[in-house]
Short mmCIF file of C-alpha atoms and ligand atoms in Angstrom, two decimals:
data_model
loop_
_atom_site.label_atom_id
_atom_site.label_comp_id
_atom_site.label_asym_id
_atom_site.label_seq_id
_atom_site.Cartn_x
_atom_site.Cartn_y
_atom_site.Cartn_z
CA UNK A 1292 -9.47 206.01 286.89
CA UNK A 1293 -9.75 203.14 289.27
CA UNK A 1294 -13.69 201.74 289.21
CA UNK A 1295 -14.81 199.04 291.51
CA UNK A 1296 -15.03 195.47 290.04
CA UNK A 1297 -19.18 194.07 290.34
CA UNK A 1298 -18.80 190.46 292.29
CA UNK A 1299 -18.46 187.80 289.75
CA UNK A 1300 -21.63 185.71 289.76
CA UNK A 1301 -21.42 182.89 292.11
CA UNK A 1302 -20.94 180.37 289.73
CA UNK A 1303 -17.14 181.72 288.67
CA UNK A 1304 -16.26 181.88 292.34
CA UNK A 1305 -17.22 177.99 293.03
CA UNK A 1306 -15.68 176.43 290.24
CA UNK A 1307 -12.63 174.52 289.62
CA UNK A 1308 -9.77 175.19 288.51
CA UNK A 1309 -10.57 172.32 285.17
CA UNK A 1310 -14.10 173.85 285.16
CA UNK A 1311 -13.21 177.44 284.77
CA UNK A 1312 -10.35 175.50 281.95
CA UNK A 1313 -13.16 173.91 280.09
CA UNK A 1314 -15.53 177.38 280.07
CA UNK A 1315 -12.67 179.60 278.70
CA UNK A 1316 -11.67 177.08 275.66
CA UNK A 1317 -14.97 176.41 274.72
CA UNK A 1318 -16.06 180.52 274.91
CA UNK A 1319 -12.23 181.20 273.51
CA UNK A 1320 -13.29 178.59 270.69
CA UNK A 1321 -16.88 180.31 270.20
CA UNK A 1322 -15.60 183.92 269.85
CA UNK A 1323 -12.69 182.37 267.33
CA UNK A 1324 -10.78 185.52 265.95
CA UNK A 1325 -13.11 187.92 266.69
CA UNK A 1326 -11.25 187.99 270.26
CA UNK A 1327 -8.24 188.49 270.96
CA UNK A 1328 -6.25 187.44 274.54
CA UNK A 1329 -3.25 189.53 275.88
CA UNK A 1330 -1.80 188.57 278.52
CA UNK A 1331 0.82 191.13 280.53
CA UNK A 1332 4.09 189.22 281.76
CA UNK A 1333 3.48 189.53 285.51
CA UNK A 1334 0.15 187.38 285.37
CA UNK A 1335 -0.20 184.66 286.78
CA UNK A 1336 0.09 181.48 285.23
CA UNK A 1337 -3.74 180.58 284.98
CA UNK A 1338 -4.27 183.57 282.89
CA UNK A 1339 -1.19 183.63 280.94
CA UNK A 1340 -2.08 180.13 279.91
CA UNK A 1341 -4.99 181.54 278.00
CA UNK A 1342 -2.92 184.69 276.54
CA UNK A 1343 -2.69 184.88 272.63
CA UNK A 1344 0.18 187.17 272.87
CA UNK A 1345 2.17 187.77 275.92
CA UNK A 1346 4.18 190.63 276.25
CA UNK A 1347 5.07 194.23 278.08
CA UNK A 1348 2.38 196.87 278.08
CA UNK A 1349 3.57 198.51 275.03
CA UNK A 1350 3.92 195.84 272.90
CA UNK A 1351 0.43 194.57 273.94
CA UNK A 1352 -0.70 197.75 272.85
CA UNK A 1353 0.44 197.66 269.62
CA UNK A 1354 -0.59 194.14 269.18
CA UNK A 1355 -3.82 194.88 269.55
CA UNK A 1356 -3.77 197.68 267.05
CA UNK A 1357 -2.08 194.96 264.56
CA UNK A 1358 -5.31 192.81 265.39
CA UNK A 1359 -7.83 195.03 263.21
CA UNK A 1360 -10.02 191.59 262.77
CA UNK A 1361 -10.29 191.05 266.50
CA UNK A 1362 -13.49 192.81 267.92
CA UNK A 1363 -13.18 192.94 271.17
CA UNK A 1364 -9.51 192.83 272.97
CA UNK A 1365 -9.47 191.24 275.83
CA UNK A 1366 -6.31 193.02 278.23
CA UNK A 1367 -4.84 190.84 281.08
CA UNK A 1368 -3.36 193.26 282.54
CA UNK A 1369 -3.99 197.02 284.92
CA UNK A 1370 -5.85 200.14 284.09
CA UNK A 1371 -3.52 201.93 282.23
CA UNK A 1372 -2.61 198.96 279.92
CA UNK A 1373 -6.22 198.92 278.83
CA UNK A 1374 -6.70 202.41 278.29
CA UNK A 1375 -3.57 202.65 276.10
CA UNK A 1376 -4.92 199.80 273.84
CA UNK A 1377 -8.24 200.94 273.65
CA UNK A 1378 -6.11 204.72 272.53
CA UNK A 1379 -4.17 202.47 269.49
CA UNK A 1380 -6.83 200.38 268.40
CA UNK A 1381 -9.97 201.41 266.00
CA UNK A 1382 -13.31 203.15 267.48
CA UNK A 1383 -14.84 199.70 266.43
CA UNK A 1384 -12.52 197.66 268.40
CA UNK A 1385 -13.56 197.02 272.47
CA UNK A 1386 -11.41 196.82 275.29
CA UNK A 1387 -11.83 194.60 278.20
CA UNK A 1388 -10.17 194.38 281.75
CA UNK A 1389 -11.46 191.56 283.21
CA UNK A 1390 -10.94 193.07 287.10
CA UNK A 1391 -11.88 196.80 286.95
CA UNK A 1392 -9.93 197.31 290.01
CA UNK A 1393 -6.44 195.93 288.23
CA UNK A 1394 -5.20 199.54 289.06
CA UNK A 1395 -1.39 200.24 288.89
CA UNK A 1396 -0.58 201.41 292.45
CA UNK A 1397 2.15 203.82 290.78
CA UNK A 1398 0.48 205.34 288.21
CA UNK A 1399 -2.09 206.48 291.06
CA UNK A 1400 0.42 208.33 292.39
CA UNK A 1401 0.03 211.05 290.28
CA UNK A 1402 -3.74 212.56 288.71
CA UNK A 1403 -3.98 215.56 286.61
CA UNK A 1404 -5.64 218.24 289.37
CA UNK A 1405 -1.90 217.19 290.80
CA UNK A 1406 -0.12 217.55 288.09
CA UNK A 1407 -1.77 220.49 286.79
CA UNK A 1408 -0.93 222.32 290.00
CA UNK A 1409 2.46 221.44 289.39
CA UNK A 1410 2.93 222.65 285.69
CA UNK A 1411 1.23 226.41 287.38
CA UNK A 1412 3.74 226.48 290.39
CA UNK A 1413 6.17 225.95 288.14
CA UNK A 1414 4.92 228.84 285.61
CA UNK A 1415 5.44 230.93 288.82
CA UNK A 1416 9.59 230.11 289.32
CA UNK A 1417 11.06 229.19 286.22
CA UNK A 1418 10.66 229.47 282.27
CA UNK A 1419 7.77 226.75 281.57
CA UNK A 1420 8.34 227.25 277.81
CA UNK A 1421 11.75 225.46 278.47
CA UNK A 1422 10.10 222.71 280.69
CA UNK A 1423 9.01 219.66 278.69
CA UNK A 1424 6.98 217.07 280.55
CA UNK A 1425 7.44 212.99 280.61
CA UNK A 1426 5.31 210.46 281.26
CA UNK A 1427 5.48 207.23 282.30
CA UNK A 1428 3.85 204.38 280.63
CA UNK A 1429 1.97 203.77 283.86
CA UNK A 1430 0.46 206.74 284.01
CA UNK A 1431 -3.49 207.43 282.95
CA UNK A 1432 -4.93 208.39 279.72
CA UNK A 1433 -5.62 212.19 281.14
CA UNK A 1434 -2.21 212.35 281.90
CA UNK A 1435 -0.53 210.86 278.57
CA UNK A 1436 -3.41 213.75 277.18
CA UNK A 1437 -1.95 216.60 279.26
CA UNK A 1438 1.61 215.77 278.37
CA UNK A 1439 0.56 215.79 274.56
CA UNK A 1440 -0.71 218.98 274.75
CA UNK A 1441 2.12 220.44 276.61
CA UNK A 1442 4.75 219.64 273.63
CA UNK A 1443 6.07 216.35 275.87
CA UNK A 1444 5.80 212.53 275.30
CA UNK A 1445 5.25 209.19 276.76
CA UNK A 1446 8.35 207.09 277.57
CA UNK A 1447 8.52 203.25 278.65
CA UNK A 1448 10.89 201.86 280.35
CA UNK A 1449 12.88 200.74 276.96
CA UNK A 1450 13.17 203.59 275.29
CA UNK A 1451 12.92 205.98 278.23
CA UNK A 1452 16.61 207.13 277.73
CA UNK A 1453 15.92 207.96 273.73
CA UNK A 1454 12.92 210.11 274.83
CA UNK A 1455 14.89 212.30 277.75
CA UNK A 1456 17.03 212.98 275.32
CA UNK A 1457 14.86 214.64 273.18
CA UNK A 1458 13.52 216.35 275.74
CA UNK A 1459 16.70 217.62 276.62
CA UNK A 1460 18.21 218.29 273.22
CA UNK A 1461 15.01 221.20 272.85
CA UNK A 1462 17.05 222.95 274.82
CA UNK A 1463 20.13 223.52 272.02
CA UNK A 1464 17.39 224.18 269.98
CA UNK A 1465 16.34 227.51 271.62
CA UNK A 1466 16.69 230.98 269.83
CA UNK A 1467 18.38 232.70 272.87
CA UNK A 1468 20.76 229.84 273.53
CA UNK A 1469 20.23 229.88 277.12
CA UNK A 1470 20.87 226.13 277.68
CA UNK A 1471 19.25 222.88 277.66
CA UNK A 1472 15.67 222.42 278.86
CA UNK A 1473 14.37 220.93 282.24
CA UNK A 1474 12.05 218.05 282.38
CA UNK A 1475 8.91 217.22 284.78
CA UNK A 1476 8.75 213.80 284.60
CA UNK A 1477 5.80 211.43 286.04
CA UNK A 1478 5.03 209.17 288.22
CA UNK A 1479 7.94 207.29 288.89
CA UNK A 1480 10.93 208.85 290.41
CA UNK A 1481 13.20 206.16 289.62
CA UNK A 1482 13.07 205.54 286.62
CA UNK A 1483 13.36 209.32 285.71
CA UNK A 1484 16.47 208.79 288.30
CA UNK A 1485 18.21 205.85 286.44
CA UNK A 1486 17.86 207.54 283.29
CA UNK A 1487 19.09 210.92 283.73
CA UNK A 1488 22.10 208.80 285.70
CA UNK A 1489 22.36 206.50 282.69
CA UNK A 1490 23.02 210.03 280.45
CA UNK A 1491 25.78 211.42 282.66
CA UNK A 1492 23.70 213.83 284.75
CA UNK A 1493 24.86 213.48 288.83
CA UNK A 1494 21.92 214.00 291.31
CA UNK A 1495 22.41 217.17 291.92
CA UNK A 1496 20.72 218.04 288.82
CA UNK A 1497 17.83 215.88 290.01
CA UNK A 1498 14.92 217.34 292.65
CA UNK A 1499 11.78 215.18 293.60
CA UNK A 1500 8.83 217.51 293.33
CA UNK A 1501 6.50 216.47 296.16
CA UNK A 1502 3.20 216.49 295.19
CA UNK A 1503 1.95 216.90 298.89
CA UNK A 1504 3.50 219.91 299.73
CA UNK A 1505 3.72 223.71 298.90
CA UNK A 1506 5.54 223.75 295.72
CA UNK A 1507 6.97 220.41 295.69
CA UNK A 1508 8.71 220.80 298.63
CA UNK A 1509 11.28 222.96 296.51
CA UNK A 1510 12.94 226.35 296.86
CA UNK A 1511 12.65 228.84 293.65
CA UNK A 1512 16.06 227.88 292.95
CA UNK A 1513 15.68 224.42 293.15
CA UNK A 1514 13.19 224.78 290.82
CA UNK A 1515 14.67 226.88 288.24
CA UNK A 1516 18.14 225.09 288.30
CA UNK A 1517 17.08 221.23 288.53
CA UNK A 1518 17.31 219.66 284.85
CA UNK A 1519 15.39 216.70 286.39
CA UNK A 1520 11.97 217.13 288.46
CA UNK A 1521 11.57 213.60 289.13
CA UNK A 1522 7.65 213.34 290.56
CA UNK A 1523 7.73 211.41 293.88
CA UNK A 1524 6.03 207.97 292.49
CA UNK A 1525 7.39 204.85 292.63
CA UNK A 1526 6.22 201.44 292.42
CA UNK A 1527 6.10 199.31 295.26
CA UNK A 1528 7.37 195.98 293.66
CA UNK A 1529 10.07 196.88 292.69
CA UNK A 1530 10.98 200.05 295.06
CA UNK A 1531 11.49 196.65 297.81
CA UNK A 1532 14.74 195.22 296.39
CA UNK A 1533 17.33 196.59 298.18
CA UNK A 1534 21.23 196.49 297.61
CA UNK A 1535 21.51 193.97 300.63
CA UNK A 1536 19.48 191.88 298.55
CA UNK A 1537 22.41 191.78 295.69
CA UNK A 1538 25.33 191.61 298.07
CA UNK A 1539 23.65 188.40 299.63
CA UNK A 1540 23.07 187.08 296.16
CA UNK A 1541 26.59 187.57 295.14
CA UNK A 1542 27.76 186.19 298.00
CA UNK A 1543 25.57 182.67 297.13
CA UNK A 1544 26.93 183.19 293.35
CA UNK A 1545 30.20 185.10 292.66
CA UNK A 1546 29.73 183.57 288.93
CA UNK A 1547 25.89 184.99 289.01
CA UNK A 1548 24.55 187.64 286.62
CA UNK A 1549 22.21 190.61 288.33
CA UNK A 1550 19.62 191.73 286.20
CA UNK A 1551 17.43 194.48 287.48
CA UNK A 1552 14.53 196.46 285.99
CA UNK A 1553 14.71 200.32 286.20
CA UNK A 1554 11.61 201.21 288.20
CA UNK A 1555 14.24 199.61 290.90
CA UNK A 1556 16.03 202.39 293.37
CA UNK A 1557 19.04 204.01 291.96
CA UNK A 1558 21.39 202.24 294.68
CA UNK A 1559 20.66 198.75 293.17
CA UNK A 1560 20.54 199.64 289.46
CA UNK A 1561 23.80 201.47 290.15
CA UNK A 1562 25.40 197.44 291.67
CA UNK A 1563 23.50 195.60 288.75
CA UNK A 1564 25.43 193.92 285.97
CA UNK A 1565 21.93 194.85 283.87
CA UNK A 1566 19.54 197.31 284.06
CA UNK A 1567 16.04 197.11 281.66
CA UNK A 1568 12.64 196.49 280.87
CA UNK A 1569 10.71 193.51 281.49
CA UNK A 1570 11.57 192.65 277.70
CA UNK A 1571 14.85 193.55 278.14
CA UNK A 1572 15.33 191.13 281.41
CA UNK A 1573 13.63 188.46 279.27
CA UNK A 1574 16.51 188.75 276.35
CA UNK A 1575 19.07 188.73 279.42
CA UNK A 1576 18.02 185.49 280.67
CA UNK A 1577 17.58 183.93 276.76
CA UNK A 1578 21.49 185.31 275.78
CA UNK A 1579 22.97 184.21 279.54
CA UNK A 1580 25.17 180.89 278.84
CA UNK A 1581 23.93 177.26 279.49
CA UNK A 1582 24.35 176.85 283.39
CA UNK A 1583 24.24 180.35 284.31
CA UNK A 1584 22.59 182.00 287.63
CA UNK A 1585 20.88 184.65 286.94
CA UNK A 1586 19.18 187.01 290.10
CA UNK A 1587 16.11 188.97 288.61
CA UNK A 1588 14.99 192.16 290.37
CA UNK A 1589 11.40 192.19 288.85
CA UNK A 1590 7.67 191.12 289.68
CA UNK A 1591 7.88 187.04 290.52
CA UNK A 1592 5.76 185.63 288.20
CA UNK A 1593 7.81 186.65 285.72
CA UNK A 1594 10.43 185.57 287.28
CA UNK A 1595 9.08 182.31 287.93
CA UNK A 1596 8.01 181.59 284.75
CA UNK A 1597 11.42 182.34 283.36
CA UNK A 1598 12.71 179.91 285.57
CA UNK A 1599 10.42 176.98 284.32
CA UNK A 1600 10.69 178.21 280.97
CA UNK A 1601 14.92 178.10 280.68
CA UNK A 1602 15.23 174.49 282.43
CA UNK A 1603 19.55 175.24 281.72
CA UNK A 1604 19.39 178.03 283.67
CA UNK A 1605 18.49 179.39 287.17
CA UNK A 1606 16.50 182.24 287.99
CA UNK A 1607 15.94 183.50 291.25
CA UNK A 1608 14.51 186.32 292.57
CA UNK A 1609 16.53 188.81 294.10
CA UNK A 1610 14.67 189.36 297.28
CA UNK A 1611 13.65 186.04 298.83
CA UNK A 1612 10.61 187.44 300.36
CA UNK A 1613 9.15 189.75 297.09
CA UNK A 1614 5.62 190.02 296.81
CA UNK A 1615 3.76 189.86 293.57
CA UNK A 1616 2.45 192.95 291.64
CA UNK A 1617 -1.08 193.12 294.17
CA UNK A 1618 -2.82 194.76 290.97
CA UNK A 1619 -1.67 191.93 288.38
CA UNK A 1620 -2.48 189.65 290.77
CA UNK A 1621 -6.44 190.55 290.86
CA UNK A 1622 -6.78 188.92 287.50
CA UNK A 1623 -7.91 185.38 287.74
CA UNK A 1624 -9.03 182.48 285.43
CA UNK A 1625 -12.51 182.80 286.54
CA UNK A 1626 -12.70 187.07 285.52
CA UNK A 1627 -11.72 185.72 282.46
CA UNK A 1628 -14.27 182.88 282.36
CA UNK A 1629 -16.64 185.58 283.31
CA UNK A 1630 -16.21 188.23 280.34
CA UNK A 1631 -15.32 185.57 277.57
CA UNK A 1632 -18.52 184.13 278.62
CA UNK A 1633 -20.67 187.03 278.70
CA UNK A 1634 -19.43 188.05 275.11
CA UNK A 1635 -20.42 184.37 273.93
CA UNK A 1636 -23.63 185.60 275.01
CA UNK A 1637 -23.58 189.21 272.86
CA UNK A 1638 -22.64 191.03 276.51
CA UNK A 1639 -19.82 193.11 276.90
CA UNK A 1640 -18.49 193.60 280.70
CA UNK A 1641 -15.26 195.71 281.78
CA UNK A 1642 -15.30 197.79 278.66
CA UNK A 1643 -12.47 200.46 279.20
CA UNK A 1644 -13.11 203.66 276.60
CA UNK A 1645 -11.10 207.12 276.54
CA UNK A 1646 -13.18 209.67 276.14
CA UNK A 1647 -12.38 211.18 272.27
CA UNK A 1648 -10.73 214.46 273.43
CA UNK A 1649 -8.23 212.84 275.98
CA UNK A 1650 -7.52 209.79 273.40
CA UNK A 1651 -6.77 212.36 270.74
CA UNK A 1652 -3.88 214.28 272.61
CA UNK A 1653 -2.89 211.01 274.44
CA UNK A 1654 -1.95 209.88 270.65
CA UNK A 1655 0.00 212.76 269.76
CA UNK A 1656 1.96 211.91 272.88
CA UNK A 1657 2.53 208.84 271.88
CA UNK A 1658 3.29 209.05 268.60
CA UNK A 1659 6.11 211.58 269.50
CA UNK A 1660 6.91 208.67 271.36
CA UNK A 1661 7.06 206.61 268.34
CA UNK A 1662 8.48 208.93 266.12
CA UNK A 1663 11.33 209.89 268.64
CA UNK A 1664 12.52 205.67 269.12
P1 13P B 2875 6.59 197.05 281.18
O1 13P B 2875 6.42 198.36 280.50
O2 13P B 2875 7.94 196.48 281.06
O3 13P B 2875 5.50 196.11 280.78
O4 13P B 2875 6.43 197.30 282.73
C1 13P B 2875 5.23 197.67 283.21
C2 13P B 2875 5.26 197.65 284.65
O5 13P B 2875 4.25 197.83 285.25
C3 13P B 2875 6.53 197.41 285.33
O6 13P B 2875 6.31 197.38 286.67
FE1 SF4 B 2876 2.34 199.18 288.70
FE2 SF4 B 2876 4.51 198.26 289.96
FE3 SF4 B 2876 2.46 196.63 289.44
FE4 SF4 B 2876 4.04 197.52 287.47
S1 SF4 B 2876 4.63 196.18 289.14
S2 SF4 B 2876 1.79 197.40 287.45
S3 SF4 B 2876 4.47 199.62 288.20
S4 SF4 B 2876 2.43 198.44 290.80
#
């Protein structure tokens, strides 16, 4: 849950850009192993500088379980990213976000009162036995928890097709044969979209269950027959780019390559020449050929940095007016001057814990995860 971020000391808010520099080498230098940086690819480039490993919020998870020696982890990145760490690594291990309010806009779109209400209006139309629940990545620990305990998993957005399959293949499964098995799956409606698209399913099989109104806006029917319940969640990055936005692109560059990540509306994964994860956008840009122009539908740093990073290729950003990731954003040098600082000093600030019950069934979520990819 979203807590509000203490004002930084004075100090951190005058200083330079080389002063906050010099404060985080020498503290990085103090702490030596025993912390460890991670650094989440839409940061900006005065944190990412300081990142040990960069990466997407999975594999920054699992980094930081790999990093046993490392006491305290220190997660450039939003809520949820920190809580999932702090669920893989060791009791002994601490988690840091150095802005408590580095909240992920989409995964506040859906809280367990809401999604609790949804699971018992659903027990009310249709076979809940044969409904298996998804979340998101972005989505909080109590909600990773509550899918673990109702027989579902976690997907990302790389191995979110693998996962609704599974889901779906419970269905053939089934003693009575009555057909495959419907899905609830949070927050984010488009990705659940792209997917089910991306395994041959048309939209009608697809409802959005509103969480604002009287049993998601849907009829008993709808209910009953929809193989998809796609929540209504979406993230507000990447919900901007617009098909206009590849048209005028293509128009620029017939020759160019459109690479688009899946949390983007169906209409403009559906005109993409790619569709995938932030890792998967980053391996699009690395195998493109010398010379190429590539037009990224993702947060800008990233697509920035790619950009400076591949100096024989171009990489724009689809929409010529995007806005970064407001929650990514938060993170500055001087937070992390701040809490590498105060650990210098024996202090830790911004710890994020999971209480043991919720980290427990947020594992076995995970690990189905894991087990299913
Ligand atoms: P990744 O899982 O690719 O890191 O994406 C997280 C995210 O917030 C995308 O908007
Ligand atoms: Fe959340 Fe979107 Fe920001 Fe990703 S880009 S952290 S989904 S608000």
């Amino acid at each position: 849950m979203l807590q509000l971020q203490a004002p930084l000391p004075q100090r951190y808010v005058d200083a330079s850009p080389d002063e906050l520099a010099g404060w985080i080498a020498s503290a990085k230098a103090a702490l030596g192993p025993k912390v460890f940086v991670l650094g989440h690819h839409y940061q900006r480039d005065e944190v990412m500088a300081w990142a040990d490993a960069r990466g997407d919020s999975y594999r920054l998870s699992v980094l930081a379980k790999e990093r046993a020696d490392a006491d305290y982890i220190v997660f450039c990145g939003v809520h949820f990213m920190a809580e999932s760490a702090d669920i893989l690594t060791s009791d002994r291990q601490q988690v840091i976000l150095p802005d408590l309010n580095a909240g992920c806009s989409m995964a506040d779109m859906a809280d367990l009162d809401e999604v609790e209400e949804a699971w018992e209006a659903l027990a009310r139309t249709t076979d809940i036995e044969r409904v298996v629940p998804i979340t998101y990545m972005n989505s909080s620990a109590a909600l990773k928890a509550f899918v673990g305990r109702h027989g579902g998993a976690v997907c990302t957005s790389t191995n979110a097709r693998a996962v609704l399959e599974w889901a779906l293949s419970l269905g053939d499964r089934a003693d009575d044969g009555a057909g495959g098995r419907q899905v609830l799956f949070f927050p984010d409606q488009h990705l659940g979209r792209n997917t089910g698209h991306q395994l041959g399913f048309d939209e009608g099989t697809m409802r959005v269950w509103d969480p604002r109104r009287e049993q998601g806006g849907l009829s008993d029917a709808e209910c009953k027959e929809a193989t998809f319940l796609l929540w209504k969640g979406h993230c507000s990055v990447h919900q901007r780019f617009r098909p206009e936005h590849i048209a005028a692109f293509r128009a620029e560059h017939p020759d160019g390559i459109v690479v688009v990540h899946p949390e983007c509306a169906h209409e403009v994964c559906a005109q993409a020449d790619q569709v995938g994860s932030t890792d998967y956008i980053i391996r699009a840009v690395e195998a493109a050929p010398a010379g190429a122009v590539l037009g990224v539908g993702t947060e800008i740093h990233l697509v920035n940095r790619l950009d400076a990073e591949t100096p024989d290729k171009t990489v724009l950003s689809l929409d010529p007016l995007v806005c970064p990731c407001s929650t990514m954003f938060r993170i500055r040098a001087m937070h992390l001057a701040w809490v590498l600082e105060n650990l210098v000093e024996g202090r830790v600030v911004n710890r994020i814990t999971v209480d043991p019950d919720t980290a427990a069934w947020a594992r076995v979520a995970l690990d189905r995860m894991l087990e299913i990819t």
